[in-house]
XYZ file of C-alpha atoms in Angstrom:
291
model
C 159.149 111.783 -49.778
C 156.566 114.320 -51.198
C 157.692 118.075 -52.431
C 154.848 119.124 -50.365
C 156.649 118.696 -46.944
C 159.750 121.110 -48.135
C 159.963 124.125 -47.039
C 162.385 126.967 -48.937
C 163.481 130.061 -46.483
C 166.087 132.769 -46.558
C 167.619 133.656 -43.194
C 169.178 137.163 -43.208
C 172.392 137.758 -41.496
C 174.159 140.966 -40.674
C 178.280 140.754 -41.154
C 179.938 143.911 -39.561
C 178.433 146.403 -43.162
C 177.178 143.330 -45.135
C 173.482 141.956 -45.329
C 173.990 138.045 -46.384
C 170.728 135.964 -47.574
C 171.411 132.748 -46.747
C 169.665 129.775 -48.428
C 167.730 126.923 -46.063
C 165.456 124.815 -46.432
C 163.410 122.460 -43.964
C 161.785 119.180 -44.115
C 160.346 116.114 -42.442
C 158.817 116.356 -38.950
C 160.438 115.169 -35.636
C 163.219 116.127 -33.385
C 165.628 118.632 -34.800
C 168.704 117.784 -37.324
C 171.080 120.350 -38.970
C 172.827 119.195 -42.005
C 175.996 121.167 -42.502
C 177.350 120.711 -46.153
C 181.184 120.280 -46.588
C 183.166 123.693 -48.310
C 184.526 123.187 -51.577
C 184.637 125.078 -54.613
C 181.296 123.907 -55.909
C 179.786 123.998 -51.877
C 175.942 123.465 -51.576
C 173.294 121.824 -49.754
C 172.252 119.987 -52.448
C 174.918 117.366 -51.661
C 173.126 116.855 -49.011
C 169.804 116.143 -50.116
C 169.674 112.329 -50.743
C 170.839 111.749 -46.912
C 168.400 114.809 -45.434
C 165.269 112.842 -47.532
C 166.357 109.452 -45.314
C 166.292 111.252 -42.158
C 163.231 112.966 -42.733
C 160.842 110.562 -41.962
C 162.144 110.476 -38.458
C 163.347 114.197 -38.138
C 162.412 117.527 -38.749
C 165.999 118.013 -41.210
C 167.442 121.641 -41.659
C 170.234 122.265 -44.921
C 171.382 125.767 -45.503
C 174.130 126.841 -48.363
C 176.814 128.491 -46.314
C 177.417 132.253 -46.836
C 179.677 132.499 -49.999
C 178.400 129.506 -51.494
C 175.692 127.522 -53.104
C 172.791 130.148 -53.677
C 173.121 132.070 -50.696
C 174.742 135.713 -51.399
C 178.571 135.812 -52.390
C 179.955 139.296 -51.822
C 183.574 139.891 -51.264
C 184.058 140.055 -48.082
C 187.225 138.841 -46.287
C 186.147 135.036 -45.816
C 187.489 133.716 -42.512
C 186.952 131.469 -40.049
C 185.452 134.008 -37.468
C 182.868 134.342 -40.383
C 181.333 131.403 -40.222
C 181.555 130.659 -36.788
C 179.058 134.045 -35.672
C 177.210 133.196 -38.412
C 176.609 129.316 -37.611
C 175.784 130.566 -33.542
C 173.883 133.225 -34.911
C 171.945 131.029 -37.157
C 171.065 128.288 -34.612
C 169.844 130.397 -31.922
C 167.136 132.316 -34.211
C 166.217 129.406 -36.441
C 166.071 125.544 -34.581
C 164.852 124.870 -31.591
C 166.873 124.622 -28.140
C 167.433 120.791 -28.880
C 168.851 120.034 -32.081
C 171.484 117.666 -33.458
C 173.860 118.068 -36.197
C 175.317 116.233 -39.047
C 178.645 118.145 -40.666
C 180.596 117.029 -43.593
C 184.081 117.471 -44.352
C 185.465 121.266 -43.050
C 181.940 121.722 -41.065
C 182.899 119.566 -38.681
C 185.553 122.287 -37.977
C 182.866 125.190 -37.177
C 180.550 121.970 -35.368
C 182.722 121.691 -33.112
C 182.814 125.187 -32.488
C 179.621 125.232 -31.060
C 178.959 123.525 -28.144
C 175.348 123.156 -27.533
C 174.431 120.106 -30.039
C 172.257 117.274 -28.546
C 174.719 114.599 -30.899
C 176.733 115.667 -33.494
C 177.819 113.553 -36.609
C 180.535 114.210 -38.515
C 181.269 113.045 -41.952
C 184.689 112.376 -43.216
C 185.378 115.367 -41.167
C 188.354 117.915 -42.559
C 190.223 120.565 -40.932
C 193.334 121.629 -43.930
C 192.411 122.924 -47.053
C 193.342 121.942 -50.349
C 196.957 123.480 -50.569
C 197.790 122.929 -47.307
C 197.378 119.450 -47.377
C 199.604 119.289 -50.670
C 202.372 121.170 -48.673
C 201.974 124.717 -50.024
C 203.668 127.600 -47.609
C 201.543 130.124 -45.827
C 203.339 132.980 -47.919
C 202.281 131.238 -51.201
C 198.776 130.363 -50.283
C 197.803 133.814 -49.242
C 199.332 135.242 -52.764
C 197.128 133.223 -54.649
C 194.064 134.317 -52.238
C 194.981 137.669 -53.435
C 195.318 137.016 -57.178
C 192.369 135.725 -57.170
C 190.317 138.122 -55.442
C 191.839 140.355 -57.596
C 189.666 142.655 -60.743
C 191.350 141.244 -63.527
C 193.248 138.303 -63.131
C 191.310 136.981 -60.328
C 188.644 135.923 -62.726
C 190.653 133.970 -65.003
C 192.445 132.085 -62.781
C 189.324 131.184 -61.004
C 188.022 130.349 -64.181
C 190.766 127.936 -65.613
C 190.287 125.999 -61.810
C 187.006 125.404 -62.375
C 186.544 124.711 -66.089
C 183.935 121.662 -66.599
C 187.358 118.965 -67.481
C 189.035 120.473 -64.184
C 186.151 120.005 -61.952
C 185.988 116.252 -63.250
C 189.509 115.355 -62.374
C 188.998 116.551 -58.981
C 185.607 114.920 -58.480
C 187.597 111.685 -59.801
C 190.842 112.321 -57.719
C 189.575 112.445 -54.044
C 185.704 113.157 -53.692
C 183.930 110.095 -55.652
C 184.289 107.105 -55.907
C 181.907 105.989 -58.704
C 183.272 107.195 -61.813
C 180.034 106.798 -63.396
C 177.747 109.939 -61.450
C 180.602 112.091 -63.341
C 177.808 112.841 -66.111
C 177.722 115.746 -68.253
C 174.741 116.784 -66.811
C 176.082 116.377 -63.222
C 179.444 118.536 -63.933
C 177.050 120.780 -65.704
C 175.484 121.749 -62.487
C 178.218 121.722 -60.236
C 179.695 124.528 -63.269
C 176.957 126.420 -63.217
C 177.081 126.436 -59.383
C 180.953 128.145 -59.405
C 179.945 130.535 -62.040
C 177.399 133.069 -60.072
C 178.192 135.873 -59.412
C 181.166 136.740 -56.802
C 181.542 132.766 -56.543
C 185.321 132.981 -56.294
C 185.324 134.856 -53.163
C 184.834 132.107 -50.380
C 185.905 129.420 -52.484
C 189.386 130.812 -52.672
C 189.540 131.075 -49.305
C 188.564 127.609 -48.210
C 191.591 126.184 -51.158
C 194.284 128.326 -49.656
C 193.365 127.318 -46.225
C 191.630 130.791 -45.142
C 188.530 128.542 -43.939
C 190.724 125.969 -41.753
C 189.163 126.015 -38.443
C 192.253 125.635 -36.658
C 195.969 125.338 -37.458
C 196.761 122.050 -35.648
C 195.280 118.429 -35.441
C 195.838 118.694 -31.845
C 193.521 122.045 -31.861
C 190.982 119.825 -33.680
C 191.307 117.069 -31.388
C 190.914 119.077 -28.263
C 187.881 120.586 -29.308
C 186.594 117.032 -30.053
C 187.275 115.961 -26.967
C 185.643 118.706 -25.230
C 181.888 117.619 -26.747
C 179.817 117.136 -23.824
C 177.199 115.061 -25.984
C 177.817 112.138 -28.015
C 180.154 112.259 -31.389
C 179.915 109.809 -33.902
C 182.682 109.630 -36.809
C 182.242 108.397 -40.329
C 186.006 107.667 -41.608
C 185.853 107.766 -45.712
C 187.178 104.314 -46.693
C 188.548 105.368 -49.851
C 189.637 108.948 -48.364
C 193.136 110.069 -49.466
C 195.750 109.020 -47.336
C 196.202 112.027 -45.155
C 192.836 112.632 -44.695
C 192.201 109.287 -43.729
C 195.302 109.653 -41.276
C 193.369 112.575 -39.311
C 189.817 110.969 -39.567
C 191.460 107.578 -38.023
C 193.068 110.236 -35.158
C 190.124 111.569 -34.187
C 188.295 107.991 -33.539
C 191.046 107.347 -30.966
C 189.385 109.260 -29.068
C 187.844 107.790 -26.060
C 184.443 110.119 -26.145
C 183.945 109.197 -30.117
C 182.171 106.545 -31.735
C 183.263 105.660 -35.037
C 182.284 103.965 -38.093
C 184.079 102.578 -41.730
C 182.145 103.378 -44.767
C 182.646 103.075 -48.341
C 183.175 106.722 -50.337
C 186.253 109.301 -50.242
C 185.760 112.883 -49.306
C 182.475 113.200 -51.500
C 180.743 110.417 -49.348
C 178.016 112.601 -47.338
C 176.737 113.138 -51.304
C 177.953 109.915 -53.099
C 176.917 107.325 -50.743
C 174.161 109.536 -48.536
C 171.855 106.154 -48.637
C 174.027 104.388 -47.056
C 175.198 106.923 -44.618
C 171.682 106.842 -42.953
C 171.315 103.868 -41.575
C 174.481 104.295 -40.100
C 173.624 107.067 -38.254
C 169.916 106.789 -37.822
C 170.106 104.846 -34.745
C 173.116 107.531 -32.984
C 170.798 110.116 -33.496
C 167.677 108.344 -32.101
C 170.128 108.125 -29.202
C 171.284 104.680 -28.903
C 173.534 102.762 -31.028
C 171.740 99.506 -31.197
C 171.883 98.140 -35.044
C 168.474 98.977 -37.603
């Protein structure tokens, strides 16, 4: 796809006393599809570029960096689910046509569910619990860690320890990518640089400690999924950690959900974008026939 089709934009959003500039890009032509990257310490819209380019011949594809992540502003605001719910609602209202489908990866799934105005919805390796919650860390401990990392002296040091290239590579090998050969020094360096931008620690620590979990219980997530009036497709990551995979499988048991099982772990939207595109294309086009 020619870069001439790419249009980069900045969306300015006001939340309470904060004015945030959010990085977005749009390319392709046709019906509108919004791609939402998963939340993580190194979350960036670039993770969805392969998938976006594969969809661009058929759709006008919009990507964004969530507030506090990627190339978007990263102020020290108290990041919480309501920030992202309000942001997504405003962004869709202000920038996209009334008829728009959404493809949401990881934690973005819960925020996409909250906005019940999509024409179609694809959830890729959807999650709703942050890493420390999955590990069983008590709420009080997670809140304490969040406050420490937000603090002015200890915070940068703790954050720095958990974003070293060696730690990032370990994290990717453990539950993000399947193919370790993709974790080159150049790739890890890019992710490391993304994690070192001014204000970088505030939103990621909220995610890691469960402060951005869109719901508190599985039943709440499934209830939101079952309320969707329009078609929903869930892509289950075959190599996801057992706990996360069990959550995904529970979603596929709902009668209004179409399921597909594909190779990959929690980072499958990035690692296997080329394989996911043909699996979801017929669904996004309004049919389920093989392509």
